[in-house]
Coordinates of C-alpha atoms in Angstrom, one line a residue:
Chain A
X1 CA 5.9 65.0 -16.3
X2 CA 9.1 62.9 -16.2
X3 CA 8.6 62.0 -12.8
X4 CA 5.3 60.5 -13.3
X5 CA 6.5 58.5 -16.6
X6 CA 8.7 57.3 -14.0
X7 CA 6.7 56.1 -11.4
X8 CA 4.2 54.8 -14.4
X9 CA 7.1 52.3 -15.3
X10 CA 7.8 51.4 -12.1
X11 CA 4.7 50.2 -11.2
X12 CA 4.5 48.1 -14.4
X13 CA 7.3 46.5 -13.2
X14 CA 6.8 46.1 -9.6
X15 CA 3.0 45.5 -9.7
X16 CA 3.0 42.9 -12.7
X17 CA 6.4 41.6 -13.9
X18 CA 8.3 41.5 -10.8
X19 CA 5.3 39.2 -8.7
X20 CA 4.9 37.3 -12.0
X21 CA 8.8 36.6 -11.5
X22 CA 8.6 35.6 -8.7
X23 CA 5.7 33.7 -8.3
X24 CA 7.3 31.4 -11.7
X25 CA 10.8 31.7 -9.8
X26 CA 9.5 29.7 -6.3
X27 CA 7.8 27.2 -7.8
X28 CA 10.6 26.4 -10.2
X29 CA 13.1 26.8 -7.0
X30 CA 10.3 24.2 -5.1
X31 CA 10.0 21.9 -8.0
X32 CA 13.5 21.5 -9.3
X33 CA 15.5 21.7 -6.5
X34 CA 13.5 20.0 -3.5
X35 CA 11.1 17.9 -6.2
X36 CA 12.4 14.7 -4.4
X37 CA 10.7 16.3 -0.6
X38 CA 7.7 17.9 -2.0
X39 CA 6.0 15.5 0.0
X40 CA 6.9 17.1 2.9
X41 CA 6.2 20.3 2.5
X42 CA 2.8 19.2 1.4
X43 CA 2.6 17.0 4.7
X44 CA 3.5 19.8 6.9
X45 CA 0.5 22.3 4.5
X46 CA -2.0 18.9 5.2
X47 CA -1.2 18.8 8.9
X48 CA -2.6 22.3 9.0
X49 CA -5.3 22.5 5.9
X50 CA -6.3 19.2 5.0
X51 CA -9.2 17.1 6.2
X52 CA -8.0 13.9 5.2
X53 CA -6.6 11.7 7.5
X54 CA -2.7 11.2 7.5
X55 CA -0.5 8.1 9.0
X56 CA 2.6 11.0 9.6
X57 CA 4.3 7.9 11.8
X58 CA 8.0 7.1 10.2
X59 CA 8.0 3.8 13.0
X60 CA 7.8 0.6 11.2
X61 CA 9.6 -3.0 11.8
X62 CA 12.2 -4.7 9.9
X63 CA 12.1 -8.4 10.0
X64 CA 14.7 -8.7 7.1
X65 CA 17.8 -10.7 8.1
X66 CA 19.9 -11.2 4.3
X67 CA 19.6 -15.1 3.6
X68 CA 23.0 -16.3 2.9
X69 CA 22.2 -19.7 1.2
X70 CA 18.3 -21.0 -0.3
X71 CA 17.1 -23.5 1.9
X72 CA 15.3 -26.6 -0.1
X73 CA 12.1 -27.7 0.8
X74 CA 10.4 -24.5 2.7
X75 CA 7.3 -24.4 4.2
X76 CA 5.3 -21.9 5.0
X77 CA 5.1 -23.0 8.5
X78 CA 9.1 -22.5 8.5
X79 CA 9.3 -18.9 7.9
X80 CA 8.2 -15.4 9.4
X81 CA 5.5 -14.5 7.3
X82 CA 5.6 -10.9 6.9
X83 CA 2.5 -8.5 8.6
X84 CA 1.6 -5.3 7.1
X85 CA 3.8 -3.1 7.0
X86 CA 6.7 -4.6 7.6
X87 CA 9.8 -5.1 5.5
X88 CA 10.8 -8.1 4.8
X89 CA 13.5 -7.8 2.2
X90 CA 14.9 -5.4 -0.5
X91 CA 14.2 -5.0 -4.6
X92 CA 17.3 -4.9 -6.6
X93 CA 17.3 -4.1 -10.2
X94 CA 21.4 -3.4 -11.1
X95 CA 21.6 -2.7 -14.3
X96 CA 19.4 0.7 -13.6
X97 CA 20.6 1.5 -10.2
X98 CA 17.6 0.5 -8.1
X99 CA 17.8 -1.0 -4.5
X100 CA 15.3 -0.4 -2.5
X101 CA 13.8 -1.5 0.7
X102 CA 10.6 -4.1 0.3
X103 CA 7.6 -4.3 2.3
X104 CA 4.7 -6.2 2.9
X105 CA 2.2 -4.0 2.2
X106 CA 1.7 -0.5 0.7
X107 CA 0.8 1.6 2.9
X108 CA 1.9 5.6 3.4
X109 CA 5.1 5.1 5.3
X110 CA 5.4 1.3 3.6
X111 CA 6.2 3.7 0.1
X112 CA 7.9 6.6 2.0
X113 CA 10.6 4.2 3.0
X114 CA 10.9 1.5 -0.2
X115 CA 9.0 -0.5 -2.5
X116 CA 5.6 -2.3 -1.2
X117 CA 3.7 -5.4 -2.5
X118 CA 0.0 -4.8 -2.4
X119 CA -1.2 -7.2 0.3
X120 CA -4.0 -8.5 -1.4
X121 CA -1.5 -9.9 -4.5
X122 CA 1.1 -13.1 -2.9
X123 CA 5.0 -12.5 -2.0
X124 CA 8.2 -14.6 -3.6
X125 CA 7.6 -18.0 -3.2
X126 CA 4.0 -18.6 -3.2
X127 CA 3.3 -19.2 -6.5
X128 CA 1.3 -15.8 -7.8
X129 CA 1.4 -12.5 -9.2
X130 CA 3.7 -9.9 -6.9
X131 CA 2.5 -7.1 -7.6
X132 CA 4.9 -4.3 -6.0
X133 CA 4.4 -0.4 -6.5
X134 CA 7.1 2.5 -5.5
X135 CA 6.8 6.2 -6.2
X136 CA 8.4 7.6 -9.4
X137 CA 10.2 10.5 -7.7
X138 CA 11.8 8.4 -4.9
X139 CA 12.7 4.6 -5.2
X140 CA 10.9 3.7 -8.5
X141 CA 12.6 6.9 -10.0
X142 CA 14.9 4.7 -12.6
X143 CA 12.0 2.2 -13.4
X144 CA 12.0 4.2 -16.0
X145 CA 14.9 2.6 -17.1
X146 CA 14.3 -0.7 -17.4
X147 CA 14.5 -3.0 -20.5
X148 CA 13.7 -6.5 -21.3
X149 CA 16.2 -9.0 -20.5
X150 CA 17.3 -7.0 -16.7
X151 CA 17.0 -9.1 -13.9
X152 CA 15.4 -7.8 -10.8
X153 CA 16.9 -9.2 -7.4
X154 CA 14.4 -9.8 -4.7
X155 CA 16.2 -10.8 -1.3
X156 CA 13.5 -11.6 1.2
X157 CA 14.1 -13.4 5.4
X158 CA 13.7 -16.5 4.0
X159 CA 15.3 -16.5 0.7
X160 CA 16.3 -14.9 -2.5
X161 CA 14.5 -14.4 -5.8
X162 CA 15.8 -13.2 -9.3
X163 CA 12.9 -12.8 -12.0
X164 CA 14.0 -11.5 -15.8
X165 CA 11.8 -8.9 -17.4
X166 CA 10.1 -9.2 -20.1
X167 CA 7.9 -6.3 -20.8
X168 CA 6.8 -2.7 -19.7
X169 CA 3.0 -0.9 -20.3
X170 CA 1.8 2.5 -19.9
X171 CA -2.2 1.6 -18.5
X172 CA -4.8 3.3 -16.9
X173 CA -4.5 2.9 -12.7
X174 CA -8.1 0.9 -12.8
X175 CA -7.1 -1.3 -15.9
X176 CA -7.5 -4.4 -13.9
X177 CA -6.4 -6.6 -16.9
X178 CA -2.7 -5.0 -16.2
X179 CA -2.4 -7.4 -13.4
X180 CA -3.6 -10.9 -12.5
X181 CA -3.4 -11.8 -8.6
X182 CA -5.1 -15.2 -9.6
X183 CA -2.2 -16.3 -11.3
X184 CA -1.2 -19.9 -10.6
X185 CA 2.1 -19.1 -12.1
X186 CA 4.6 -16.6 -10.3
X187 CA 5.3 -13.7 -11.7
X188 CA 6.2 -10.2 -10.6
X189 CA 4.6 -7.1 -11.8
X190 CA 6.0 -3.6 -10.7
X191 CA 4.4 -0.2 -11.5
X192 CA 4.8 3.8 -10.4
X193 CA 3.0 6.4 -11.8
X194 CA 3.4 7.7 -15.5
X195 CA 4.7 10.4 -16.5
X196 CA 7.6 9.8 -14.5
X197 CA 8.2 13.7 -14.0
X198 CA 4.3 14.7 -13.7
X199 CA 3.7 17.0 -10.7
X200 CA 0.0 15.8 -9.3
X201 CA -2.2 13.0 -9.3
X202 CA -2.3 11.1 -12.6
X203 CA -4.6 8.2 -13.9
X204 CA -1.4 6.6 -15.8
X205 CA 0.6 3.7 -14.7
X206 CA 4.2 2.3 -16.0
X207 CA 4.2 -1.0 -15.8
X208 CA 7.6 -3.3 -15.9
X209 CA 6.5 -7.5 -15.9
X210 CA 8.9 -10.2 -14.5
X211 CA 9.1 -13.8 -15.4
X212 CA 10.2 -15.9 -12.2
X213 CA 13.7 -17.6 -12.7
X214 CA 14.8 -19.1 -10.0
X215 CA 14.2 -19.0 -5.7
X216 CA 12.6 -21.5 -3.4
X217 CA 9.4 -22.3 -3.7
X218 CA 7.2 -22.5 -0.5
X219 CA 5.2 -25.2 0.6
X220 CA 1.9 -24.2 1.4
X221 CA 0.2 -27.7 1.3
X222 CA -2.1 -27.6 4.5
X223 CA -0.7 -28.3 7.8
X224 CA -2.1 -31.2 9.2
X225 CA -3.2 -31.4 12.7
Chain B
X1 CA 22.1 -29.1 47.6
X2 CA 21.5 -31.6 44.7
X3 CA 17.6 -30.6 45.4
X4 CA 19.1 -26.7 44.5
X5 CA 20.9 -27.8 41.4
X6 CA 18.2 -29.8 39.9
X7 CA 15.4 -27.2 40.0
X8 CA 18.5 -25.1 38.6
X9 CA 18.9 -27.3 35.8
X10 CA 15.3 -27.8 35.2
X11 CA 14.9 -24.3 35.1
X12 CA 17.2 -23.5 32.9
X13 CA 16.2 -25.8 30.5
X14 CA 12.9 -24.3 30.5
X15 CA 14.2 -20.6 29.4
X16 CA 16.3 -22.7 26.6
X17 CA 13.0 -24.4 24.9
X18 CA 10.6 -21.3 25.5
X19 CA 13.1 -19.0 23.8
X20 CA 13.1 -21.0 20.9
X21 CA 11.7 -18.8 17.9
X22 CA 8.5 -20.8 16.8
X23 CA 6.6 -19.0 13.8
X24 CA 2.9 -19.4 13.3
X25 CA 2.3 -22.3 10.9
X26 CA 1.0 -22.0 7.3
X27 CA -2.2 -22.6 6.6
X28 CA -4.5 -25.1 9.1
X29 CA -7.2 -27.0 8.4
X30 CA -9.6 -24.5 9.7
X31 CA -8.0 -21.6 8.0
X32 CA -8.8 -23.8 5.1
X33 CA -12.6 -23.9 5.8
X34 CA -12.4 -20.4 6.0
X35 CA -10.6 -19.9 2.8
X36 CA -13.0 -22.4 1.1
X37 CA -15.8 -20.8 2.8
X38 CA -15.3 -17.3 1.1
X39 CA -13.9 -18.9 -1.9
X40 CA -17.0 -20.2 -2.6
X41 CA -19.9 -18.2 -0.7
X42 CA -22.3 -16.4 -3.5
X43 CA -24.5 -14.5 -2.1
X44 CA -27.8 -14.5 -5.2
X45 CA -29.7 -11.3 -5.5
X46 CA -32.6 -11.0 -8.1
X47 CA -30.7 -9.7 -10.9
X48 CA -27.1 -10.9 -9.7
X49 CA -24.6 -12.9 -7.8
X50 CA -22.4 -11.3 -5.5
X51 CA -19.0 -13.0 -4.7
X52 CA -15.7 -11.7 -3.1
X53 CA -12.7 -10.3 -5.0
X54 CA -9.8 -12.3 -5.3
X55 CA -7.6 -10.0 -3.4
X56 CA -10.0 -10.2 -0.3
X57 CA -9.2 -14.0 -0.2
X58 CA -5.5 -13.4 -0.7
X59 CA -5.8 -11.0 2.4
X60 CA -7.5 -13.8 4.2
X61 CA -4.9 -16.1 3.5
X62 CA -1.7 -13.9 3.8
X63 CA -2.6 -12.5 7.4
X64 CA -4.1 -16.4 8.4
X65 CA 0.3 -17.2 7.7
X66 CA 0.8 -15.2 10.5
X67 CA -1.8 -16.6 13.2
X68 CA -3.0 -20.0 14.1
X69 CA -6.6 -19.6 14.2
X70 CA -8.4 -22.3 16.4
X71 CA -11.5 -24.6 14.9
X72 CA -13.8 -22.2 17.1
X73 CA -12.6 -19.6 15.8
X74 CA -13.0 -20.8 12.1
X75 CA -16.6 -22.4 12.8
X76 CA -17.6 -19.1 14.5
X77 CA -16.4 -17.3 11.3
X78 CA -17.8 -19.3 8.4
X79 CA -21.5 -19.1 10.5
X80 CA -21.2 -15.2 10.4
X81 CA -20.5 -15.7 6.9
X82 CA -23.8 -17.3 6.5
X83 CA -25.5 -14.8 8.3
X84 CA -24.5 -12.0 6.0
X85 CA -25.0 -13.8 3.2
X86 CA -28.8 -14.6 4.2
X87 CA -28.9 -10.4 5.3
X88 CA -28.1 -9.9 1.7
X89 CA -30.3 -12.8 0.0
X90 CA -33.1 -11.8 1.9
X91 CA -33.1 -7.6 1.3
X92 CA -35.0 -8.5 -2.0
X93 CA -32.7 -6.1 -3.9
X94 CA -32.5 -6.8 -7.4
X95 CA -28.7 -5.8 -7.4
X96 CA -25.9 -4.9 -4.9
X97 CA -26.4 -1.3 -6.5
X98 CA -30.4 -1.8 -5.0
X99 CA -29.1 -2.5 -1.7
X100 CA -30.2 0.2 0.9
X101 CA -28.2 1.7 3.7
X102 CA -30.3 -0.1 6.4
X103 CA -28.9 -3.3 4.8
X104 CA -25.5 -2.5 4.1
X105 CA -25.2 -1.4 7.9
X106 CA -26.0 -4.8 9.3
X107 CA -23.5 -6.8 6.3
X108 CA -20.6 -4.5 8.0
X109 CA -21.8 -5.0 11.2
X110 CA -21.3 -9.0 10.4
X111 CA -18.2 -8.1 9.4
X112 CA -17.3 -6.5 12.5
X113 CA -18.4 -9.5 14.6
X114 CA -15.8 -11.5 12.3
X115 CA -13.1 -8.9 13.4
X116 CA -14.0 -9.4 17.0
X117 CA -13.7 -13.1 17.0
X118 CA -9.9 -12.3 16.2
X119 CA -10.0 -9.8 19.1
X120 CA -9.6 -6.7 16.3
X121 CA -11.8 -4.0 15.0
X122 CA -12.9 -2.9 12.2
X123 CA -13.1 1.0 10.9
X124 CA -15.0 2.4 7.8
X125 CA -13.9 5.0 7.1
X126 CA -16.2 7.6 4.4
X127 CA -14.4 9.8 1.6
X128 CA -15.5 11.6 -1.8
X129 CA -14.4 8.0 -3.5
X130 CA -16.6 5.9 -1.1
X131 CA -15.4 3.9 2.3
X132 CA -12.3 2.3 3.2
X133 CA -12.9 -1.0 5.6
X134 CA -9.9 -1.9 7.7
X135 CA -9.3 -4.4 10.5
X136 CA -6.4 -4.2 12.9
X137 CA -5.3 -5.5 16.3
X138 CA -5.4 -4.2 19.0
X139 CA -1.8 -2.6 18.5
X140 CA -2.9 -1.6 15.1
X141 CA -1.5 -3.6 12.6
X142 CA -3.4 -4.2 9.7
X143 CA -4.9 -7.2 8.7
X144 CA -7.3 -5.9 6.2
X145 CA -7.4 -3.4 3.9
X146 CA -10.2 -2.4 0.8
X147 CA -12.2 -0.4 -0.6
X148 CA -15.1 -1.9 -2.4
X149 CA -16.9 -0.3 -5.2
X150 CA -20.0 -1.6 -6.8
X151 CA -19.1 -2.4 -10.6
X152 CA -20.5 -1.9 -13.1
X153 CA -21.4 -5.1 -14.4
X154 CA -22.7 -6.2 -11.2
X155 CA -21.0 -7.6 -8.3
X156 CA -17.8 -5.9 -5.8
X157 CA -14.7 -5.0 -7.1
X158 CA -11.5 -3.5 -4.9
X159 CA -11.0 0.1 -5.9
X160 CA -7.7 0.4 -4.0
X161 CA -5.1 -2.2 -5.6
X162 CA -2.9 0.4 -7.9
X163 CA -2.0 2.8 -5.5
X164 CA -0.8 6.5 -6.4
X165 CA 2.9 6.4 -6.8
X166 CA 3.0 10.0 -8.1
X167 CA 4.9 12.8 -6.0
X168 CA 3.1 13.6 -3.0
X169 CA 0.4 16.2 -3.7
X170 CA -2.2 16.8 -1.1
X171 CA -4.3 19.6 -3.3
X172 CA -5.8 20.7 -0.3
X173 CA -2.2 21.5 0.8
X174 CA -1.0 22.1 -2.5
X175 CA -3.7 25.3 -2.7
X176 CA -2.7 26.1 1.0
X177 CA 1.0 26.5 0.0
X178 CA -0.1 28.2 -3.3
X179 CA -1.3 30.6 -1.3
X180 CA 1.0 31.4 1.1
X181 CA 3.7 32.2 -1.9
X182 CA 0.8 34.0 -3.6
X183 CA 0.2 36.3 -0.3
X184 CA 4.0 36.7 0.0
X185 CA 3.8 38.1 -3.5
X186 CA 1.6 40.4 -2.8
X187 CA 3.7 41.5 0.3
X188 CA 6.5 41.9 -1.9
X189 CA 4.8 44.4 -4.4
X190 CA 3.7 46.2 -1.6
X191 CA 6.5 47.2 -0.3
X192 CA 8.3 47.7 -3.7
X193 CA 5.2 50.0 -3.9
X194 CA 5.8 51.4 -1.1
X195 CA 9.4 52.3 -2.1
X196 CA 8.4 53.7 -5.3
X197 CA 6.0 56.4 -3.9
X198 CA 8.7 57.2 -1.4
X199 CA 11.2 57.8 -4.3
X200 CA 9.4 60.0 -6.0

């Protein structure tokens, strides 16, 4: 009788609350301590499971040499436009700990390796919106800590920017009114996904806006023949 | 001797010029056309008028800083311009929503004959949230990139310019790794099981 009071308990235990333990214990373990490379254990599962199409490559190229001095009087015939893809400069925002490789573009490996400028918005210089997004677990992590008044360094090949912020949002991802890219005014708008911590796809976006304060502005008058 | 030194000479001044680093100039006349040309191309449909997004034109112009296109080039590009736009003026749809497939098929494959007179390709590529259009090179870099949707109050909008920023979470993969830790669960209990029976 004993005996089988005994094995009645242990079966409790090892058929319910042990796997239940467990099960709660990994994915705390997963979450917590490797948060920062879920992606990659997610990759390696999609490699395997998935059906959507993955850019897995790591190669991309750097045509970012650090500007020591603006130049007055660029033109965009002067300077190595960036192509997709490739980075072109860095995004620097001290006074929350952020510096980060920029690209041109926004691609998979573009925001596994920095910060990238949609490529359908303009880059420092021309005269638009910027509109740069980075992932909230890697290199837009402490965008959450931005306030009004921080500057934001953008050091790009063919000079550097600073642009003061002036104001954050929490919008929907298809708000288009979050952003103008028809802006004849620069202007830099950065964003990463909202809640900062939220495991998953979410339909929220944080949004930090920049003022432009001072870089060279690039001629982009036609080129005559 | 001096014969010798001189095509030396001239030689070497040769390597010096050519390895001078000369970037692709801004924006050219033609380029301009072409900018103009899909600034301003509407494309009127019974019920509505169908013009580009913005960020299309920005792509435009941000790749044509890295190329010099030629005034062939541009001329052959803003008539395939016109073309498409007559395909779509003359499907009689009421809307872009009213399009049909047979239509739609024929506007990309304009597109595609716009990729090719920049010696690059274009893909489409289908998924649950519609297609993805992208033209590279033939080394693969990207030129274009979007993914149109049909909005709602009429017209093309680019359903791809926020992009997710979130952690990483394939949910295909997600379920895949779920799981494996749920199967390794169950192995566990098994063979606590297991013990148990032994035990007693």
């Amino acid at each position: 009788m004993g005996k089988k009071h005994r094995s009645s308990k242990s079966y409790g235990k090892s058929f319910i609350i042990l796997p239940i333990i467990f099960l709660l214990g990994t994915y705390l373990i997963i979450f917590t301590a490797f948060g920062s490379t879920i992606s990659f254990i997610s990759d390696a599962a999609g490699m395997v499971f998935s059906d959507s199409e993955k850019d897995y490559s790591t190669g991309y190229k750097n045509i970012f040499v650090p500007v020591a001095e603006n130049k007055e009087g660029l033109k965009a015939g002067d300077i190595e436009f960036p192509q997709y893809g490739q980075q072109f400069g860095e995004l620097l925002i001290k006074d929350c700990d952020i510096n980060t490789k920029l690209f041109f573009g926004d691609n998979d490996i573009a925001l596994r390796n920095g910060v990238g400028i949609y490529n359908g918005s303009s880059v420092p210089g021309f005269g638009s919106t910027v509109l740069v997004g980075g992932h909230n677990n890697t290199y837009f992590h402490n965008l959450k800590d931005v306030k009004k008044g921080m500057t934001v360094q953008i050091h790009t090949n063919y000079g550097n920017y600073e642009y003061k912020i002036t104001d954050t949002k929490v919008l929907q991802e298809k708000d288009s009114s979050a952003y103008d890219i028809t802006a004849d005014k620069e202007n830099l708008v950065m964003y990463t996904c909202y809640p900062f911590d939220e495991l998953g796809l979410t339909s929220q976006r944080f949004f930090v806006y920049a003022d432009y304060v001072s870089g060279p502005q690039v001629d982009t008058s036609v080129e005559e023949d | 001797m001096k014969k010798k030194l001189a095509v030396i000479i001239i030689a070497a001044a040769l390597v010096a010029f050519s390895t001078v680093t000369a970037f692709a100039s801004g924006i050219n006349k033609n380029e301009q056309a072409v900018l103009n040309k899909l600034s301003s191309t509407s494309a009127k449909l019974d019920g509505e008028t169908v013009t580009l997004p913005a960020s299309y034109i920005n792509q435009a112009k941000n790749y044509m800083y890295t190329v010099d296109l030629t005034k062939e080039q541009c001329d052959r590009i803003i008539a395939l311009i016109d073309e498409a736009k007559s395909i779509l003026e003359g499907s009689g749809a009421k809307s872009l929503a009213d399009v049909s497939d047979e239509i739609k098929k024929k506007v990309v494959a304009k597109a595609n004959e716009i990729a090719k007179v920049l010696d690059m390709s274009l893909t489409q590529e289908k998924t649950d949230q519609g297609s993805t259009f992208t033209i590279k090179d033939g080394d693969g870099n990207v030129a274009f990139a979007a993914s149109p949707k049909i909005s709602k109050t009429g017209g093309i909008t680019e359903g791809s310019i926020v992009k997710t920023t979130g952690s990483q979470v394939d949910l295909t993969a997600l379920a895949a790794v779920s799981g494996s830790v749920a199967v390794i669960t169950v192995a566990g209990c098994l063979y606590l099981i297991k013990k148990n029976i032994k035990g007693a």
